[in-house]
């Protein structure tokens, strides 16, 4: 049964979970501006400080499926609060760290908090009515992109103009805020899963993931043909096979491989790997082109802060298309939305290939690609949750998130190999060449097109076909009704419409004349057969997730699917032969008035309050947007002043050089005269 809450199922829940997604994704780009400074700040080598980023990747990949399973067993809200504890602790440890080991430990603790994101996506199915789940998933998926896009310029600004420790103190404060909001505004979610945690399966999956991701992320440093890299990749394959055999035999598996092997789940996960590859490859290429010096002929010479600001609109585009993706999924299904997302990502690569000589061109290309990523990320959880039972939504979404992480890790390795093989020497430094960047863009475009092609193989979600109704056989009706001839088709349709009204209306006023009854079934059956109510759970895939309310009824008047019968989805079953009613005569031909609910005014007032809350949130977001624009204008003005100061300093430098030349000429003349006199 659908267990959406009634009092707190408004926009507050979605907003809180969206903020959690932003904070979780912000942790992934938090230390990117510090990568070049970490060896000096921590007193370690560059190869060792790279573990500051790798530790978060590895811990997050291992923890995500485990946390998802625990969310199914003990409740998603409880596990989201549990994930916020290591997130806060890790941020504090990193803020106080003065050497490499505490920093790696803190970053590992932050990786444990990444599991909060798939838990929040899965909780939407339990906390919202089916009609609102689709748009909410799209909004939360786009919020993760916003965190990644805005985290880079914010982190660069803090690292450039303030102490780097403030990055982690700020992340700790945001994590505390998220935990408090979840505690106050997110209702408790039921624990649908049964059994216990598969500890052996968790260890096996963790070992396989660590070997795979460590070999992929460190292969470029260790050498792809080295024994360490090949040994790790081979061990990951062997351990993964053994883990799969264990999961197939386990009583309570960590990941139900039989459910994962369903075509809709399996193909969606494959598309997730490809979309994750395409998303990360474009960001790797664009950020490097923006920051390479202009002397190379293809670099744009932007600072880290300026490059982050050029890429910031891409995150906002993901937020802007969330509602569009939800509407497209409601009209055509999430499969179509995922296919459109793959094509738009490929279009973004094409734009980057042609506009890589201008910063604004790369901004446009990044925004186009982010539109595709937003559509794809909003459709993936819908496809996954439409094919798995409610008791496995968190673990299935966590496994899907893991597939995206594998795609981004492989993308970093492949792009790194391409750019390291196609290089050019400039100023004594070896830099990636322009053909290398163009090759990486072509590879990313091909992967995005492959994701779209894989999406076409995902089976469509269709309701089960209804069998034809049994032919009516004339038979005299039993007492107390008088004997009448067999009913006409119009009379039969009117009678069926009346039965539908009895099943779906609160009170039905009978017509003046009793309608003609259909033919009596065999004596072993009871006529009329009681209607069988079939909710969205029994109808198989998640049919009502993106269906808008019918007949203009507000969402709060629509009961959960297990308590309300939709006339278009209601099927009547006799004991032996099921059939679905044909298209009846319009209800206007029969008198079937409907009594309005007694608490309609209260529900309208509740809707008005929700509208007021949304309006207030919109006003606050508009004010924040205005403030960010003002800050942007201020930064531009400061940049212009710095440029003017640079020009003045260059002019003063030129004057000083001229004066120095004159002085040196005078000194040379004086020395020559002195030498002549001495001689």
XYZ file of C-alpha atoms in Angstrom:
679
model
C 0.000 0.000 0.000
C 1.085 3.522 -0.615
C 2.101 5.158 2.608
C 2.512 8.747 1.661
C 2.008 11.088 4.536
C -0.804 13.543 4.464
C 0.477 16.435 6.481
C 4.050 16.772 5.258
C 3.891 15.510 1.688
C 4.338 18.954 0.148
C 7.302 20.731 -1.346
C 9.187 20.797 1.967
C 10.205 17.142 1.724
C 11.427 17.517 -1.850
C 13.340 20.697 -0.973
C 15.099 19.060 1.980
C 16.115 16.010 -0.043
C 17.272 18.261 -2.899
C 19.502 20.179 -0.466
C 20.875 16.833 0.733
C 21.685 15.938 -2.880
C 23.467 19.278 -3.396
C 25.573 18.822 -0.259
C 26.420 15.223 -1.158
C 27.570 16.136 -4.654
C 29.418 19.195 -3.327
C 31.769 16.899 -1.402
C 33.020 15.380 -4.659
C 34.375 18.689 -6.058
C 35.310 20.248 -2.721
C 39.084 19.652 -2.908
C 39.588 19.999 -6.681
C 40.971 23.575 -6.417
C 43.406 22.382 -3.733
C 44.952 19.501 -5.702
C 47.986 21.524 -6.775
C 48.509 22.975 -3.268
C 47.983 19.800 -1.233
C 51.659 18.675 -1.399
C 52.735 21.993 0.144
C 49.863 22.140 2.644
C 50.242 18.557 3.874
C 53.988 18.100 3.448
C 53.709 15.049 1.157
C 54.370 14.111 -2.446
C 51.911 14.629 -5.273
C 51.392 10.874 -5.729
C 50.485 10.488 -2.043
C 48.169 13.497 -1.881
C 46.147 12.123 -4.794
C 44.695 9.669 -2.265
C 42.714 12.584 -0.826
C 40.402 12.281 -3.846
C 40.759 8.531 -4.371
C 39.754 7.716 -0.773
C 36.368 9.396 -1.146
C 35.755 7.585 -4.426
C 36.593 4.140 -3.024
C 34.716 4.487 0.285
C 31.654 5.952 -1.421
C 31.551 3.151 -4.001
C 31.760 0.447 -1.322
C 29.341 2.113 1.106
C 26.597 3.016 -1.381
C 25.125 -0.503 -1.959
C 25.502 -1.408 1.729
C 23.717 1.742 2.881
C 20.970 1.138 0.307
C 20.328 -2.362 1.657
C 20.251 -1.046 5.230
C 17.741 1.579 4.122
C 15.407 -1.158 2.863
C 15.820 -3.080 6.124
C 15.620 -0.295 8.720
C 14.055 2.705 6.976
C 15.516 5.268 4.615
C 15.094 8.306 6.882
C 16.954 6.554 9.695
C 19.843 5.684 7.388
C 19.993 9.204 5.942
C 20.444 10.538 9.472
C 23.075 7.853 10.096
C 24.963 8.896 6.932
C 25.031 12.522 8.067
C 27.123 11.597 11.150
C 30.306 10.491 9.275
C 29.749 13.363 6.838
C 29.942 15.877 9.693
C 32.787 14.055 11.443
C 34.820 13.768 8.231
C 34.468 17.482 7.515
C 35.672 18.374 11.025
C 38.641 15.983 10.788
C 39.696 17.486 7.427
C 39.363 21.030 8.807
C 41.707 20.165 11.710
C 44.134 18.020 9.670
C 47.732 19.137 9.405
C 49.195 16.074 7.694
C 48.258 13.536 5.022
C 46.869 10.660 7.132
C 44.136 12.648 8.973
C 43.105 14.253 5.688
C 42.682 10.846 4.006
C 40.705 9.547 7.013
C 38.417 12.575 6.922
C 37.835 12.260 3.208
C 36.998 8.579 3.682
C 34.385 9.502 6.290
C 32.927 12.009 3.848
C 32.645 9.181 1.322
C 30.335 7.326 3.724
C 27.880 10.214 3.422
C 27.532 9.808 -0.341
C 24.972 7.033 0.261
C 22.520 9.717 1.391
C 21.759 10.584 -2.249
C 20.240 7.264 -3.478
C 18.441 6.908 -0.132
C 16.729 10.245 -0.698
C 15.704 9.303 -4.238
C 14.205 6.032 -2.996
C 12.430 7.725 -0.077
C 10.418 9.845 -2.516
C 8.451 6.755 -3.530
C 7.379 6.203 0.086
C 6.736 9.834 1.019
C 4.905 11.274 -1.995
C 1.788 10.387 -3.974
C 2.562 8.556 -7.235
C 1.657 11.608 -9.340
C 4.388 13.687 -7.669
C 7.187 11.108 -7.530
C 8.356 11.643 -11.119
C 8.836 15.439 -10.925
C 10.428 15.106 -7.475
C 12.971 12.554 -8.736
C 13.855 14.797 -11.669
C 14.336 17.777 -9.335
C 16.561 15.876 -6.917
C 18.631 14.389 -9.725
C 19.221 17.862 -11.133
C 20.171 19.162 -7.675
C 23.106 16.731 -7.651
C 24.366 18.330 -10.864
C 23.977 21.789 -9.342
C 26.152 20.798 -6.383
C 28.875 19.541 -8.676
C 28.724 22.608 -10.955
C 28.572 25.277 -8.247
C 31.028 23.538 -5.934
C 33.991 24.201 -8.204
C 33.790 28.046 -8.355
C 32.819 28.325 -4.692
C 35.709 26.124 -3.612
C 38.110 28.030 -5.878
C 36.957 31.385 -4.452
C 37.406 30.215 -0.854
C 40.785 28.645 -1.599
C 42.003 31.825 -3.329
C 40.708 34.506 -0.967
C 40.506 32.704 2.415
C 42.053 29.902 4.431
C 41.527 26.489 2.833
C 40.223 25.070 6.130
C 37.074 27.131 5.737
C 36.066 24.766 2.921
C 35.689 21.931 5.399
C 34.198 24.033 8.182
C 31.560 25.184 5.677
C 30.877 21.608 4.579
C 30.473 20.590 8.243
C 27.943 23.391 8.794
C 25.995 22.379 5.670
C 25.976 18.739 6.791
C 24.581 19.720 10.208
C 21.905 21.808 8.492
C 20.892 18.881 6.285
C 20.681 16.515 9.260
C 18.473 18.958 11.193
C 16.165 19.493 8.205
C 15.806 15.745 7.652
C 15.056 15.239 11.361
C 12.396 17.973 11.418
C 10.723 17.821 8.004
C 11.128 14.328 6.551
C 8.656 11.773 7.974
C 9.749 8.290 8.939
C 9.739 5.807 6.067
C 8.571 2.214 6.536
C 11.065 -0.636 6.391
C 9.809 -2.773 3.493
C 12.732 -5.200 3.407
C 13.049 -8.389 5.372
C 15.921 -10.514 6.569
C 19.354 -9.257 7.563
C 22.421 -7.669 6.040
C 24.559 -10.010 3.950
C 27.925 -9.284 5.583
C 29.859 -11.725 3.391
C 28.283 -10.243 0.261
C 29.158 -6.718 1.430
C 32.806 -7.682 1.974
C 33.009 -9.452 -1.379
C 31.492 -6.524 -3.261
C 33.786 -4.113 -1.431
C 36.913 -6.082 -2.359
C 35.847 -6.319 -6.022
C 35.078 -2.583 -6.218
C 38.298 -1.542 -4.497
C 40.389 -3.671 -6.871
C 38.524 -2.370 -9.937
C 38.420 1.327 -9.062
C 41.938 1.366 -7.645
C 43.326 -0.232 -10.794
C 41.386 2.157 -13.035
C 42.167 5.337 -11.088
C 45.869 4.574 -10.467
C 46.627 2.763 -13.729
C 48.017 5.901 -15.354
C 50.446 6.469 -12.442
C 51.513 2.857 -12.020
C 51.487 1.992 -15.724
C 48.732 0.084 -17.462
C 51.035 -2.827 -18.165
C 52.475 -3.031 -14.650
C 51.924 -6.117 -12.527
C 50.093 -4.125 -9.847
C 47.519 -2.710 -12.236
C 46.926 -5.969 -14.089
C 46.789 -7.897 -10.814
C 44.156 -5.575 -9.360
C 41.983 -5.691 -12.482
C 42.244 -9.484 -12.684
C 41.459 -9.856 -8.972
C 38.383 -7.669 -9.405
C 37.042 -10.000 -12.114
C 37.667 -13.151 -10.069
C 36.202 -11.738 -6.856
C 33.183 -10.375 -8.746
C 32.432 -13.837 -10.176
C 32.723 -15.473 -6.758
C 30.569 -12.737 -5.249
C 27.892 -13.329 -7.897
C 27.788 -17.057 -7.113
C 27.443 -16.270 -3.411
C 24.639 -13.751 -3.984
C 22.658 -16.239 -6.091
C 22.748 -18.749 -3.223
C 22.400 -16.368 -0.283
C 19.090 -16.311 1.558
C 19.120 -12.510 2.000
C 21.461 -11.225 -0.739
C 22.961 -7.763 -0.622
C 21.953 -7.256 -4.274
C 19.217 -9.429 -5.761
C 20.953 -10.411 -8.999
C 17.784 -11.999 -10.344
C 15.997 -8.664 -10.074
C 19.044 -6.849 -11.449
C 19.067 -9.220 -14.435
C 15.593 -8.091 -15.520
C 15.903 -6.408 -18.930
C 14.583 -3.049 -17.740
C 16.969 -2.912 -14.750
C 19.984 -4.407 -16.510
C 19.805 -2.202 -19.596
C 19.137 0.906 -17.511
C 22.282 0.188 -15.474
C 24.290 -0.256 -18.687
C 22.980 3.094 -19.921
C 23.916 4.605 -16.536
C 27.542 3.537 -16.973
C 27.646 5.119 -20.444
C 25.930 8.348 -19.345
C 28.314 8.655 -16.382
C 31.256 8.207 -18.783
C 29.931 10.857 -21.193
C 29.151 13.369 -18.443
C 32.566 13.193 -16.769
C 34.576 13.099 -20.007
C 33.124 16.411 -21.156
C 33.849 18.111 -17.832
C 37.460 16.845 -17.884
C 38.080 18.173 -21.383
C 36.331 21.538 -21.003
C 37.974 22.512 -17.702
C 41.456 21.815 -19.074
C 40.903 23.792 -22.278
C 39.690 26.761 -20.243
C 42.787 26.771 -18.013
C 45.578 26.020 -20.498
C 47.680 29.098 -21.423
C 46.818 31.037 -24.535
C 50.361 30.535 -25.824
C 49.417 26.981 -26.800
C 47.104 28.324 -29.500
C 44.022 26.474 -28.241
C 44.039 27.162 -24.484
C 41.936 30.031 -23.144
C 44.115 31.100 -20.181
C 41.369 31.202 -17.546
C 42.012 30.901 -13.818
C 40.397 28.165 -11.735
C 37.803 30.613 -10.417
C 37.004 31.986 -13.861
C 36.772 28.494 -15.341
C 34.388 27.447 -12.576
C 32.208 30.486 -13.231
C 32.092 29.663 -16.951
C 30.860 26.164 -16.090
C 28.409 27.211 -13.360
C 25.453 27.797 -15.770
C 25.531 24.114 -16.687
C 24.327 23.197 -13.193
C 21.530 25.740 -13.373
C 20.429 24.250 -16.695
C 19.978 20.877 -14.993
C 17.603 22.502 -12.512
C 15.741 24.289 -15.295
C 15.019 21.118 -17.284
C 13.871 19.014 -14.318
C 10.205 19.946 -14.798
C 10.518 19.462 -18.568
C 11.912 15.971 -18.046
C 9.078 15.108 -15.669
C 6.482 16.223 -18.224
C 8.171 14.274 -20.986
C 8.243 11.174 -18.792
C 4.575 11.644 -17.947
C 3.651 11.936 -21.620
C 6.029 9.433 -23.230
C 7.551 7.460 -20.385
C 10.999 7.654 -18.733
C 12.486 5.467 -21.482
C 11.886 8.260 -23.999
C 13.364 10.821 -21.600
C 16.542 8.767 -21.175
C 16.856 8.378 -24.958
C 16.448 12.135 -25.480
C 19.048 12.791 -22.773
C 21.635 10.619 -24.546
C 21.071 12.417 -27.852
C 21.329 15.868 -26.236
C 24.609 14.894 -24.510
C 25.977 13.888 -27.921
C 24.795 17.258 -29.298
C 26.715 19.007 -26.498
C 29.888 17.196 -27.549
C 29.325 18.341 -31.123
C 28.944 21.939 -29.950
C 32.147 21.684 -27.892
C 34.006 20.264 -30.902
C 33.066 23.295 -32.997
C 33.229 26.038 -30.320
C 36.302 25.029 -28.309
C 38.120 28.221 -29.313
C 35.872 30.495 -27.200
C 35.032 30.453 -23.493
C 31.397 31.322 -24.174
C 31.253 28.491 -26.712
C 32.409 25.967 -24.131
C 29.849 27.392 -21.701
C 27.094 26.816 -24.275
C 28.354 23.310 -25.031
C 28.527 22.468 -21.328
C 24.992 23.763 -20.800
C 23.670 21.629 -23.670
C 25.385 18.553 -22.257
C 24.017 19.300 -18.781
C 20.486 19.446 -20.201
C 20.961 15.911 -21.491
C 22.476 14.740 -18.207
C 19.565 16.250 -16.282
C 17.024 14.433 -18.443
C 18.923 11.139 -18.189
C 19.526 11.319 -14.440
C 15.856 12.103 -13.814
C 14.689 9.107 -15.866
C 17.053 6.433 -14.510
C 15.570 6.127 -10.980
C 12.071 6.051 -12.459
C 12.972 3.143 -14.733
C 14.678 1.304 -11.877
C 11.857 1.756 -9.367
C 9.297 0.833 -12.012
C 10.814 -2.643 -12.309
C 11.678 -3.599 -8.716
C 9.428 -4.269 -5.712
C 9.050 -1.612 -3.044
C 11.182 -3.659 -0.624
C 14.263 -3.243 -2.894
C 14.014 0.359 -4.102
C 16.889 1.717 -1.986
C 19.309 -1.103 -2.807
C 18.389 -0.974 -6.515
C 18.918 2.811 -6.667
C 22.192 2.478 -4.776
C 23.402 -0.110 -7.268
C 22.405 2.244 -10.101
C 24.386 5.045 -8.446
C 27.332 2.666 -8.238
C 27.086 2.058 -11.983
C 27.334 5.814 -12.594
C 30.429 5.974 -10.377
C 32.058 3.162 -12.343
C 31.302 5.075 -15.548
C 32.960 8.246 -14.251
C 36.029 6.310 -13.043
C 36.475 4.571 -16.399
C 35.967 7.926 -18.116
C 38.789 9.517 -16.130
C 41.103 6.636 -17.044
C 40.250 6.649 -20.773
C 40.471 10.433 -21.147
C 43.749 10.408 -19.216
C 45.225 7.830 -21.582
C 44.124 9.800 -24.671
C 45.497 13.116 -23.409
C 48.777 11.548 -22.228
C 49.423 9.962 -25.631
C 48.610 13.031 -27.759
C 50.776 15.796 -26.296
C 52.727 18.883 -27.290
C 55.719 20.635 -25.668
C 55.252 24.316 -24.795
C 57.649 26.332 -22.645
C 59.468 23.229 -21.506
C 56.257 21.572 -20.313
C 54.426 18.619 -21.855
C 50.764 19.526 -22.347
C 47.797 17.772 -23.992
C 47.516 18.719 -27.649
C 44.519 20.026 -29.530
C 44.111 16.734 -31.465
C 44.068 14.953 -28.114
C 41.179 17.083 -26.867
C 39.277 16.623 -30.110
C 39.794 12.849 -29.944
C 38.462 12.795 -26.378
C 35.403 14.790 -27.490
C 34.737 12.346 -30.312
C 35.023 9.381 -27.924
C 32.591 11.018 -25.494
C 30.149 11.742 -28.313
C 30.276 8.107 -29.420
C 29.647 6.884 -25.867
C 26.633 9.215 -25.533
C 25.184 7.881 -28.783
C 25.791 4.329 -27.518
C 23.824 5.198 -24.360
C 20.924 6.363 -26.529
C 21.044 3.151 -28.566
C 21.075 1.017 -25.406
C 18.020 2.924 -24.195
C 16.108 1.814 -27.289
C 16.508 -1.790 -26.128
C 14.893 -1.105 -22.730
C 11.442 -2.736 -22.826
C 8.496 -0.399 -22.723
C 6.302 -0.395 -19.642
C 2.863 -1.505 -20.750
C -0.187 -2.561 -18.786
C -1.314 -6.165 -19.103
C -3.772 -6.598 -22.012
C -7.354 -7.088 -20.957
C -9.136 -10.185 -22.318
C -12.292 -9.839 -24.339
C -15.561 -9.947 -22.361
C -17.519 -13.241 -22.572
C -20.428 -13.307 -24.989
C -23.784 -12.669 -23.410
C -26.155 -15.633 -23.465
C -29.828 -14.965 -22.986
C -31.136 -16.426 -19.781
C -34.161 -15.572 -17.693
C -33.149 -13.578 -14.632
C -33.989 -14.972 -11.208
C -36.561 -13.539 -8.894
C -37.457 -10.957 -7.684
C -36.907 -9.359 -11.109
C -39.575 -10.055 -13.731
C -38.641 -12.004 -16.811
C -37.359 -9.715 -19.544
C -35.902 -10.338 -22.978
C -32.137 -10.289 -23.464
C -30.751 -6.762 -23.040
C -29.671 -4.637 -25.957
C -26.042 -3.444 -26.293
C -26.981 0.093 -25.212
C -28.724 -1.216 -22.102
C -25.762 -3.430 -21.264
C -23.359 -0.465 -21.581
C -25.574 1.639 -19.338
C -25.645 -1.138 -16.741
C -21.851 -1.476 -16.805
C -21.472 2.295 -16.441
C -23.729 2.148 -13.391
C -21.568 -0.634 -11.903
C -18.465 1.482 -12.449
C -20.165 4.367 -10.707
C -20.983 2.097 -7.754
C -17.327 1.070 -7.531
C -15.815 4.546 -7.814
C -18.350 6.986 -6.337
C -19.048 7.705 -2.738
C -22.841 7.835 -3.155
C -24.713 6.974 -6.369
C -28.323 7.893 -7.037
C -30.095 5.092 -8.892
C -31.894 5.942 -12.124
C -35.659 6.165 -12.237
C -36.085 2.890 -14.099
C -33.977 -0.110 -13.043
C -31.406 -0.792 -15.751
C -31.536 -3.975 -17.698
C -29.325 -6.604 -16.127
C -26.781 -8.538 -18.163
C -27.166 -12.197 -18.850
C -26.903 -14.476 -15.835
C -23.641 -16.427 -15.736
C -23.537 -20.154 -15.003
C -25.110 -21.280 -11.726
C -21.680 -21.739 -10.098
C -20.982 -18.005 -10.374
C -22.388 -15.095 -8.404
C -23.735 -12.169 -10.428
C -22.833 -9.424 -10.428
C -19.262 -10.420 -9.488
C -17.612 -8.137 -6.930
C -15.115 -5.722 -8.514
C -11.482 -6.534 -7.911
C -9.524 -3.438 -7.041
C -6.089 -3.444 -8.581
C -3.672 -0.772 -7.386
C -0.424 0.291 -9.021
C 1.536 -2.366 -7.110
C -0.438 -5.278 -8.554
C -0.448 -3.859 -12.059
C 3.270 -4.519 -12.283
C 5.583 -1.692 -13.289
C 5.188 1.668 -11.676
C 2.337 2.932 -13.869
C 1.035 5.852 -11.830
C 4.380 7.486 -11.080
C 4.131 10.048 -13.869
C 0.354 10.099 -14.455
C -1.176 13.538 -13.836
C -4.421 13.789 -11.804
C -7.565 13.164 -13.852
C -10.639 15.369 -14.149
C -8.777 18.287 -12.569
C -8.951 16.810 -9.065
C -6.281 18.078 -6.665
C -3.639 15.653 -5.515
C -4.785 15.702 -1.904
C -8.190 14.322 -2.905
C -6.691 11.299 -4.588
C -6.286 8.388 -2.248
C -3.383 5.974 -2.587
C -3.699 3.553 -5.479
C -4.555 0.668 -3.175
C -7.558 2.626 -1.864
C -8.863 4.215 -5.062
C -10.068 2.483 -8.200
C -9.341 4.176 -11.481
C -12.188 3.567 -13.968
C -9.657 3.130 -16.764
C -7.615 0.570 -14.836
C -10.373 -1.341 -12.991
C -10.893 -4.926 -14.121
C -13.776 -7.139 -13.096
C -13.133 -10.795 -12.599
C -15.658 -13.563 -12.421
C -14.633 -16.905 -11.003
C -13.530 -18.393 -14.328
C -13.400 -15.710 -17.005
C -11.971 -12.228 -16.443
C -12.945 -9.417 -18.723
C -12.634 -5.668 -18.851
C -15.581 -3.456 -19.545
C -15.835 -2.088 -23.077
C -16.211 1.599 -23.806
C -19.533 2.355 -22.132
C -22.180 4.797 -23.132
C -21.250 8.286 -21.893
C -22.150 8.716 -18.247
C -24.333 11.661 -19.206
C -26.944 9.161 -20.467
C -27.300 7.718 -16.981
C -27.906 9.583 -13.788
C -24.818 8.993 -11.665
C -24.354 12.090 -9.513
C -21.365 12.176 -7.178
C -21.468 13.567 -3.671
C -18.585 15.934 -2.962
C -16.417 15.116 0.081
C -17.361 16.860 3.266
C -13.854 18.130 3.954
C -13.351 19.690 0.500
C -12.981 23.181 1.955
C -10.258 21.965 4.337
C -8.412 20.305 1.479
C -8.679 23.472 -0.632
C -7.271 25.443 2.299
C -4.404 22.958 2.598
C -3.675 23.327 -1.110
C -3.726 27.107 -0.747
C -1.178 26.870 2.050
C 1.030 24.653 -0.094
C 0.779 27.147 -2.965
C 1.738 29.941 -0.564
C 4.740 27.936 0.658
C 5.871 27.275 -2.906
C 5.458 30.966 -3.724
C 7.549 31.896 -0.703
C 10.242 29.394 -1.708
C 10.200 30.791 -5.248
C 10.590 34.318 -3.882
C 13.526 33.220 -1.717
C 15.208 31.498 -4.665
C 14.685 34.627 -6.769
C 16.289 36.735 -4.048
C 19.251 34.347 -3.847
C 19.598 34.463 -7.631
C 19.595 38.254 -7.516
C 22.265 38.216 -4.812
C 24.430 35.827 -6.838
C 24.087 38.076 -9.881
C 25.146 41.068 -7.800
C 28.168 39.131 -6.538
C 28.992 38.142 -10.122
C 28.855 41.786 -11.214
C 31.089 42.705 -8.274
C 33.621 40.032 -9.226
C 33.591 41.265 -12.815
C 34.226 44.830 -11.621
C 37.111 43.642 -9.438
C 38.511 41.711 -12.395
C 38.320 44.824 -14.560
C 40.123 46.843 -11.883
C 42.828 44.182 -11.625
C 43.242 44.219 -15.404
C 43.560 48.007 -15.362
C 46.108 47.796 -12.549
C 48.025 45.184 -14.525
C 48.132 47.487 -17.554
C 49.417 50.348 -15.397
C 52.098 48.131 -13.886
C 53.159 47.017 -17.340
C 53.433 50.648 -18.449
C 55.468 51.529 -15.349
C 57.663 48.518 -15.996
C 58.300 49.709 -19.549
C 59.218 53.209 -18.289
C 61.572 51.750 -15.709
C 63.215 49.633 -18.375
C 63.774 52.745 -20.519
C 65.250 54.657 -17.588
C 67.432 51.653 -16.755
C 68.689 51.542 -20.347
C 69.568 55.243 -20.229
C 71.308 54.767 -16.890
C 73.285 51.802 -18.176
C 74.323 53.761 -21.260
C 75.525 56.613 -19.040
C 77.430 54.217 -16.811
C 79.012 52.591 -19.871
C 80.088 55.975 -21.255
C 81.510 57.014 -17.879
C 83.468 53.764 -17.631
C 84.899 54.236 -21.121
C 85.946 57.824 -20.373
C 87.510 56.740 -17.124
C 89.423 53.993 -18.889
C 90.665 56.450 -21.528
C 91.869 58.926 -18.930
C 93.607 56.207 -16.979
C 95.384 54.989 -20.091
